[in-house]
Coordinates of C-alpha atoms and ligand atoms in Angstrom, one line a residue:
X24 CA -26.2 9.9 -20.8
X25 CA -24.5 8.1 -23.6
X26 CA -20.7 8.0 -23.3
X27 CA -18.3 8.7 -26.4
X28 CA -18.0 6.4 -29.3
X29 CA -13.9 6.4 -28.3
X30 CA -15.1 4.7 -25.2
X31 CA -16.6 1.7 -27.1
X32 CA -15.0 -1.8 -26.6
X33 CA -12.8 0.2 -23.8
X34 CA -13.9 -1.8 -20.1
X35 CA -13.3 -1.2 -17.1
X36 CA -9.2 -1.7 -16.1
X37 CA -9.5 -5.3 -14.9
X38 CA -7.8 -5.1 -12.0
X39 CA -9.9 -2.1 -11.1
X40 CA -13.4 -5.1 -11.6
X41 CA -11.1 -7.5 -10.0
X42 CA -11.1 -5.9 -6.5
X43 CA -14.2 -4.8 -6.5
X44 CA -14.7 -8.6 -6.3
X45 CA -12.2 -9.3 -3.7
X46 CA -13.8 -6.2 -1.8
X47 CA -16.8 -8.5 -1.9
X48 CA -15.5 -12.0 -0.7
X49 CA -13.4 -10.0 1.9
X50 CA -16.5 -8.4 3.1
X51 CA -18.4 -12.4 3.3
X52 CA -14.8 -12.9 5.7
X53 CA -13.0 -14.4 3.0
X54 CA -9.4 -12.8 4.3
X55 CA -8.6 -13.0 0.8
X56 CA -4.2 -12.5 -0.4
X57 CA -3.8 -11.0 -3.4
X58 CA -1.2 -11.6 -4.7
X59 CA -2.2 -9.9 -7.9
X60 CA -0.6 -6.1 -8.4
X61 CA 2.8 -4.8 -8.7
X62 CA 2.5 -2.3 -6.1
X63 CA 6.1 -2.7 -4.4
X64 CA 4.7 -2.6 -0.3
X65 CA 8.4 -1.8 0.7
X66 CA 9.0 1.8 1.7
X67 CA 11.0 4.5 -0.7
X68 CA 14.3 4.6 1.2
X69 CA 14.1 7.0 3.6
X70 CA 15.9 10.3 2.4
X71 CA 13.2 10.7 -0.2
X72 CA 10.2 10.9 2.6
X73 CA 13.3 13.6 4.9
X74 CA 13.6 15.5 1.1
X75 CA 9.7 15.7 0.7
X76 CA 9.0 16.7 3.9
X77 CA 11.5 19.4 4.4
X78 CA 10.4 21.0 1.0
X79 CA 7.1 20.9 1.7
X80 CA 7.6 23.0 5.2
X81 CA 9.7 25.2 2.6
X82 CA 8.0 28.4 1.2
X83 CA 6.9 28.9 -2.7
X84 CA 6.9 25.3 -3.3
X85 CA 3.3 25.2 -4.2
X86 CA 2.8 26.9 -6.8
X87 CA 2.3 25.6 -10.6
X88 CA 5.0 24.4 -11.6
X89 CA 6.8 24.1 -15.5
X90 CA 5.3 21.9 -18.1
X91 CA 8.4 20.4 -18.3
X92 CA 9.2 19.6 -14.2
X93 CA 12.2 20.9 -12.5
X94 CA 15.5 21.5 -13.9
X95 CA 17.2 19.6 -10.8
X96 CA 14.6 16.5 -11.5
X97 CA 16.1 16.4 -15.2
X98 CA 19.6 16.9 -14.4
X99 CA 19.1 13.7 -11.5
X100 CA 17.7 11.9 -14.6
X101 CA 20.1 12.4 -17.0
X102 CA 22.4 12.0 -14.4
X103 CA 20.4 9.0 -13.6
X104 CA 20.8 7.3 -17.1
X105 CA 24.1 8.4 -17.9
X106 CA 25.3 6.5 -14.5
X107 CA 23.1 2.9 -15.0
X108 CA 22.4 2.9 -18.8
X109 CA 25.2 4.7 -19.8
X110 CA 22.8 7.0 -22.3
X111 CA 23.3 10.8 -23.0
X112 CA 20.6 12.6 -22.7
X113 CA 20.6 16.8 -22.4
X114 CA 18.7 17.6 -19.5
X115 CA 17.0 20.5 -21.0
X116 CA 15.8 19.0 -24.0
X117 CA 15.8 15.1 -24.1
X118 CA 14.1 14.8 -20.8
X119 CA 10.3 15.0 -20.0
X120 CA 9.1 14.3 -16.0
X121 CA 5.5 12.5 -16.3
X122 CA 3.5 11.4 -13.8
X123 CA 4.1 8.2 -14.1
X124 CA 4.6 6.6 -17.2
X125 CA 1.4 5.0 -17.4
X126 CA -0.2 8.3 -18.5
X127 CA 2.8 8.9 -20.8
X128 CA 1.7 6.3 -22.8
X129 CA -1.3 7.9 -23.1
X130 CA 0.2 11.0 -24.6
X131 CA 2.1 9.4 -26.8
X132 CA -1.0 7.7 -28.8
X133 CA -2.2 11.2 -28.2
X134 CA 0.6 13.3 -30.4
X135 CA 1.3 10.7 -33.2
X136 CA -1.9 8.6 -34.1
X137 CA -4.6 9.8 -36.3
X138 CA -7.8 7.6 -37.3
X139 CA -6.6 4.5 -38.3
X140 CA -3.4 3.9 -37.6
X141 CA -1.8 1.2 -36.7
X142 CA 0.4 0.5 -33.9
X143 CA 2.4 -3.0 -32.6
X144 CA 1.8 -3.9 -29.2
X145 CA 3.1 -7.1 -27.7
X146 CA 0.3 -9.8 -26.7
X147 CA 1.1 -11.0 -23.7
X148 CA 1.7 -7.1 -22.7
X149 CA 0.7 -4.6 -20.7
X150 CA -3.2 -3.7 -20.5
X151 CA -2.8 0.2 -20.9
X152 CA -0.9 -0.2 -24.4
X153 CA -3.7 -1.0 -26.2
X154 CA -6.3 1.2 -23.8
X155 CA -4.6 3.8 -25.3
X156 CA -4.4 3.3 -29.1
X157 CA -7.9 2.3 -28.8
X158 CA -8.9 5.5 -27.1
X159 CA -6.7 7.8 -29.5
X160 CA -8.9 6.3 -32.7
X161 CA -5.5 3.6 -33.6
X162 CA -6.1 -0.1 -34.6
X163 CA -3.8 -2.5 -32.5
X164 CA -2.2 -5.1 -34.7
X165 CA -0.8 -7.7 -31.9
X166 CA 2.5 -9.6 -32.1
X167 CA 2.6 -12.5 -30.2
X168 CA 5.5 -13.4 -27.5
X169 CA 6.3 -17.3 -28.0
X170 CA 8.2 -19.1 -25.3
X171 CA 10.1 -21.2 -27.1
X172 CA 11.7 -17.8 -28.9
X173 CA 12.6 -15.9 -25.5
X174 CA 9.6 -14.1 -25.6
X175 CA 11.2 -12.2 -29.0
X176 CA 9.3 -10.3 -31.3
X177 CA 9.1 -12.8 -34.3
X178 CA 10.7 -9.8 -36.9
X179 CA 11.1 -12.2 -39.9
X180 CA 7.4 -12.9 -39.5
X181 CA 6.7 -9.2 -39.2
X182 CA 9.0 -7.8 -41.5
X183 CA 6.0 -10.3 -43.8
X184 CA 3.3 -7.9 -43.0
X185 CA 1.9 -4.4 -44.6
X186 CA 3.5 -2.3 -42.5
X187 CA 2.8 1.0 -44.3
X188 CA -0.2 2.2 -41.9
X189 CA 2.5 1.5 -39.0
X190 CA 3.6 4.3 -36.8
X191 CA 4.6 3.4 -33.3
X192 CA 5.3 0.1 -31.3
X193 CA 5.4 -0.6 -28.6
X194 CA 8.2 -3.2 -26.4
X195 CA 9.0 -3.7 -23.3
X196 CA 11.9 -5.2 -21.5
X197 CA 12.2 -6.6 -19.3
X198 CA 9.3 -7.5 -20.4
X199 CA 5.6 -8.1 -18.4
X200 CA 4.0 -10.2 -17.0
X201 CA 6.6 -12.3 -19.0
X202 CA 10.1 -11.3 -17.0
X203 CA 11.8 -11.6 -20.4
X204 CA 15.3 -9.9 -20.0
X205 CA 16.7 -7.9 -22.8
X206 CA 19.8 -8.7 -24.3
X207 CA 21.7 -6.7 -26.5
X208 CA 21.3 -8.3 -29.7
X209 CA 17.7 -7.9 -29.2
X210 CA 17.4 -4.6 -28.4
X211 CA 20.3 -4.2 -31.6
X212 CA 17.3 -6.0 -33.7
X213 CA 14.3 -4.0 -32.0
X214 CA 16.2 -0.3 -33.5
X215 CA 17.1 -1.9 -37.1
X216 CA 13.3 -2.6 -37.5
X217 CA 12.0 0.2 -36.3
X218 CA 15.0 2.0 -38.8
X219 CA 13.8 -0.4 -41.9
X220 CA 10.4 0.5 -40.8
X221 CA 9.8 3.5 -40.7
X222 CA 7.8 2.7 -36.7
X223 CA 8.9 4.7 -33.6
X224 CA 9.5 2.5 -31.3
X225 CA 8.4 2.9 -27.5
X226 CA 10.0 1.4 -25.1
X227 CA 9.0 0.9 -21.6
X228 CA 11.0 0.4 -19.2
X229 CA 9.8 0.2 -15.8
X230 CA 11.9 -2.4 -14.4
X231 CA 14.8 -2.8 -15.0
X232 CA 16.2 -2.4 -11.7
X233 CA 14.2 -5.7 -10.5
X234 CA 15.8 -9.0 -9.9
X235 CA 18.1 -7.8 -13.0
X236 CA 21.9 -7.4 -12.7
X237 CA 21.9 -5.1 -16.3
X238 CA 19.7 -2.6 -16.1
X239 CA 19.2 -1.9 -20.2
X240 CA 17.8 1.2 -21.9
X241 CA 17.2 0.9 -25.3
X242 CA 18.9 5.1 -25.9
X243 CA 21.9 2.7 -25.5
X244 CA 21.6 1.4 -28.8
X245 CA 24.0 3.2 -31.3
X246 CA 22.0 5.5 -33.4
X247 CA 18.6 4.7 -31.3
X248 CA 17.1 8.5 -30.8
X249 CA 16.6 8.5 -34.2
X250 CA 13.6 5.6 -34.0
X251 CA 13.0 5.5 -29.9
X252 CA 12.1 7.2 -27.0
X253 CA 11.9 5.3 -23.8
X254 CA 9.4 5.6 -20.7
X255 CA 10.7 4.7 -16.8
X256 CA 10.0 5.0 -14.2
X257 CA 10.3 5.4 -10.4
X258 CA 7.0 3.5 -9.3
X259 CA 9.2 -0.3 -9.3
X260 CA 12.5 0.9 -9.0
X261 CA 12.3 3.1 -5.9
X262 CA 8.7 1.7 -4.4
X263 CA 7.0 5.0 -5.2
X264 CA 4.5 3.9 -7.4
X265 CA 1.9 5.8 -5.2
X266 CA 3.9 9.3 -6.0
X267 CA 3.6 9.2 -9.6
X268 CA 6.9 10.1 -10.8
X269 CA 8.6 8.8 -14.8
X270 CA 10.0 10.2 -17.3
X271 CA 10.0 10.3 -21.4
X272 CA 13.9 10.2 -22.5
X273 CA 14.2 11.1 -26.6
X274 CA 15.4 13.3 -28.8
X275 CA 14.5 16.8 -28.4
X276 CA 11.7 16.8 -31.0
X277 CA 9.9 13.9 -29.8
X278 CA 10.0 16.1 -26.1
X279 CA 9.1 18.7 -28.4
X280 CA 6.0 17.1 -29.5
X281 CA 4.5 14.7 -26.9
X282 CA 4.9 18.1 -23.8
X283 CA 2.5 20.0 -27.4
X284 CA 0.3 17.3 -25.7
X285 CA 0.8 17.2 -22.4
X286 CA 1.4 20.9 -21.3
X287 CA -2.4 20.6 -22.7
X288 CA -3.5 17.9 -20.2
X289 CA -1.5 18.9 -16.6
X290 CA -0.2 21.6 -14.8
X291 CA 3.5 20.4 -13.8
X292 CA 4.0 18.2 -10.6
X293 CA 4.1 19.4 -7.1
X294 CA 8.1 20.3 -6.4
X295 CA 8.9 19.0 -3.3
X296 CA 7.7 15.8 -5.3
X297 CA 10.3 16.3 -8.0
X298 CA 12.8 17.2 -5.3
X299 CA 12.1 13.7 -3.0
X300 CA 12.6 12.5 -6.8
X301 CA 16.0 13.5 -7.4
X302 CA 16.8 12.2 -4.4
X303 CA 15.7 9.4 -5.3
X304 CA 17.5 8.8 -8.1
X305 CA 21.5 9.8 -6.7
X306 CA 20.6 6.3 -4.9
X307 CA 23.5 4.0 -5.3
X308 CA 24.0 0.3 -5.7
X309 CA 23.6 -0.5 -1.6
X310 CA 19.7 0.6 -2.5
X311 CA 19.0 -1.8 -5.2
X312 CA 21.0 -4.2 -4.0
X313 CA 18.7 -4.7 -0.6
X314 CA 15.2 -4.0 -2.0
X315 CA 16.6 -7.2 -4.5
X316 CA 17.8 -9.3 -1.6
X317 CA 14.1 -9.1 0.0
X318 CA 12.3 -9.4 -3.6
X319 CA 14.7 -12.5 -4.3
X320 CA 13.9 -14.2 -0.6
X321 CA 9.9 -13.8 -1.6
X322 CA 10.7 -15.3 -5.3
X323 CA 11.4 -18.6 -3.3
X324 CA 8.5 -18.7 -2.0
X325 CA 6.4 -17.8 -4.6
X326 CA 8.8 -20.6 -6.5
X327 CA 7.2 -23.3 -3.6
X328 CA 4.4 -22.2 -4.9
X329 CA 4.1 -22.6 -8.1
X330 CA 5.4 -25.9 -7.6
X331 CA 3.2 -26.8 -5.3
X332 CA 0.5 -26.1 -8.3
X333 CA 2.4 -28.2 -10.1
X334 CA 3.0 -25.5 -12.5
X335 CA 6.5 -24.9 -15.6
X336 CA 7.9 -21.9 -15.4
X337 CA 11.4 -20.3 -15.6
X338 CA 13.7 -19.1 -13.1
X339 CA 15.7 -17.3 -14.7
X340 CA 13.0 -14.2 -15.4
X341 CA 12.8 -11.2 -13.9
X342 CA 11.0 -7.7 -12.8
X343 CA 8.2 -7.7 -10.4
X344 CA 6.3 -10.5 -11.0
X345 CA 6.7 -14.5 -11.7
X346 CA 5.0 -16.0 -14.7
X347 CA 3.8 -19.6 -14.4
X348 CA 2.4 -21.6 -17.2
X349 CA -0.5 -23.9 -15.5
X350 CA -0.5 -27.9 -15.6
X351 CA -2.5 -29.7 -18.7
X352 CA -5.5 -30.1 -17.2
X353 CA -6.4 -26.4 -17.1
X354 CA -8.0 -25.6 -20.0
X355 CA -6.4 -21.6 -19.0
X356 CA -4.7 -19.6 -16.2
X357 CA -8.2 -18.1 -16.3
X358 CA -9.5 -21.8 -15.0
X359 CA -6.5 -22.0 -12.7
X360 CA -7.2 -18.6 -11.0
X361 CA -10.8 -19.1 -9.5
X362 CA -9.5 -21.9 -8.7
X363 CA -6.8 -21.0 -6.8
X364 CA -8.9 -17.8 -5.4
X365 CA -12.4 -19.9 -4.4
X366 CA -11.0 -22.7 -2.9
X367 CA -7.6 -21.7 -1.1
X368 CA -8.7 -17.8 -1.1
X369 CA -5.7 -16.7 -2.4
X370 CA -5.7 -14.2 -5.6
X371 CA -3.4 -14.8 -8.6
X372 CA -3.7 -13.0 -12.2
X373 CA -5.0 -15.2 -15.3
X374 CA -2.1 -14.4 -17.7
X375 CA -5.0 -14.4 -20.1
X376 CA -5.6 -10.7 -18.9
X377 CA -2.4 -9.8 -21.2
X378 CA -3.8 -10.4 -24.3
X379 CA -4.5 -14.6 -25.3
X380 CA -1.3 -15.4 -26.0
X381 CA -1.0 -14.8 -22.1
X382 CA -4.0 -17.8 -21.9
X383 CA -2.9 -20.4 -20.6
X384 CA -0.3 -18.8 -17.5
X385 CA -0.9 -16.7 -13.9
X386 CA 1.2 -14.4 -13.0
X387 CA 2.2 -13.9 -9.9
X388 CA 3.1 -10.2 -7.6
X389 CA 6.4 -10.3 -5.3
X390 CA 5.1 -7.4 -3.5
X391 CA 3.7 -8.9 -0.2
X392 CA 5.5 -9.5 2.6
X393 CA 7.5 -13.7 2.9
X394 CA 4.8 -14.6 5.5
X395 CA 1.8 -13.5 3.2
X396 CA 3.0 -16.3 0.9
X397 CA 3.8 -19.2 3.6
X398 CA 0.6 -18.5 4.2
X399 CA -1.0 -18.6 0.9
X400 CA 1.0 -21.7 0.0
X401 CA -0.5 -23.3 3.1
X402 CA -3.5 -22.7 2.1
X403 CA -3.4 -24.0 -1.5
X404 CA -2.2 -27.0 -0.3
X405 CA -5.1 -27.9 2.2
X406 CA -7.5 -27.3 -0.3
X407 CA -5.4 -29.8 -2.2
X408 CA -5.9 -32.2 0.7
Ligands
PLP5 C1 4.6 -2.5 -17.9 C2 4.1 -1.4 -17.7 N1 4.3 -0.1 -17.8 C3 3.6 0.8 -17.2 C4 3.6 0.7 -16.6 C5 2.9 1.6 -15.0 O1 4.0 2.6 -14.2 P1 3.7 3.8 -13.6 O2 3.4 3.6 -12.0 O3 5.3 4.5 -14.0 O4 2.6 5.0 -14.6 C6 3.2 0.0 -15.6 C7 2.7 -0.4 -13.7 O5 2.4 -1.7 -13.6 C8 3.8 -1.9 -16.0 O6 3.3 -3.2 -15.2

């Protein structure tokens, strides 16, 4: 069979390929420590699991659900946005629950892009923005995020480009993979840029609670709803990556537009999952603090490991990963990553998979126990002896 033209240039997702190689190395008895993927290993709160169990046992919960999600989940999302981000969202019209935020990226591209429409994507950035734009027939225009600019877009050089065909811009702060936290000034600049250039800004915000004291929403900027839609997720903030619960927030018109596409793709989410997610969203600061205590302890170990590798990194970064620059002796983060994989049996993500602006870097996930990081450190130490 020939595959569709739209799949041309779309490779298999990097991790899906790399995990096969790691499986093969494990079959050879290598017992690879995988510090690659950001899938939280900690469990959700026990009340969330209890809600899922209790709700699943009730009659009448197994049918198809509303395309717009349960009103109870939308109300919980609205209250969560108010409590943590100080953003008012109408629970009936301005919130669309998603089966994880990743699907939202595709829905947004399919909703707004025609062939040849351009989209600004961060380099380095989450690879899914790029593939979703291409699958929808759009064209990616990279904007580079540089360490010396605190990984903020260079708006003055962007303004010099011809932006007349740009319809969307993906932004993501706390930024993955660089761990850069947002500032109010940066958020204001992004919204102004969207307004001045008639570009719909898509803010992807799954990391605002991880090792970050001040969660922020781009929708909190005055007048943002005119030009901004925001994706959010329970995957990282509530240790629920496999549950697939995310959301899209924004003006009613945008939500209706995306729903026109999405309602043709799926038939709602299992109600007990939605109710358990609503429960998760009521958890207080104690929950976030507890999760972050664990990540902080792990991050200390990761810093020690990176010191062993002579990598340079910022201690101010936030989110679920640590982003670090490979020492000068390495051509790229790919070379360093391969060396650690084959000599120390530890897998660390090369930064170049997030775009060529990440070529010199590596990214370490905090989703592993302190013991795992200790073991990784020991292996790296031995491999260098
Ligand atoms: C920047 C970014 N956006 C979105 C996602 C997808 O999250 P979800 O599990 O909500 O689909 C990820 C997952 O790793 C991510 O890193």
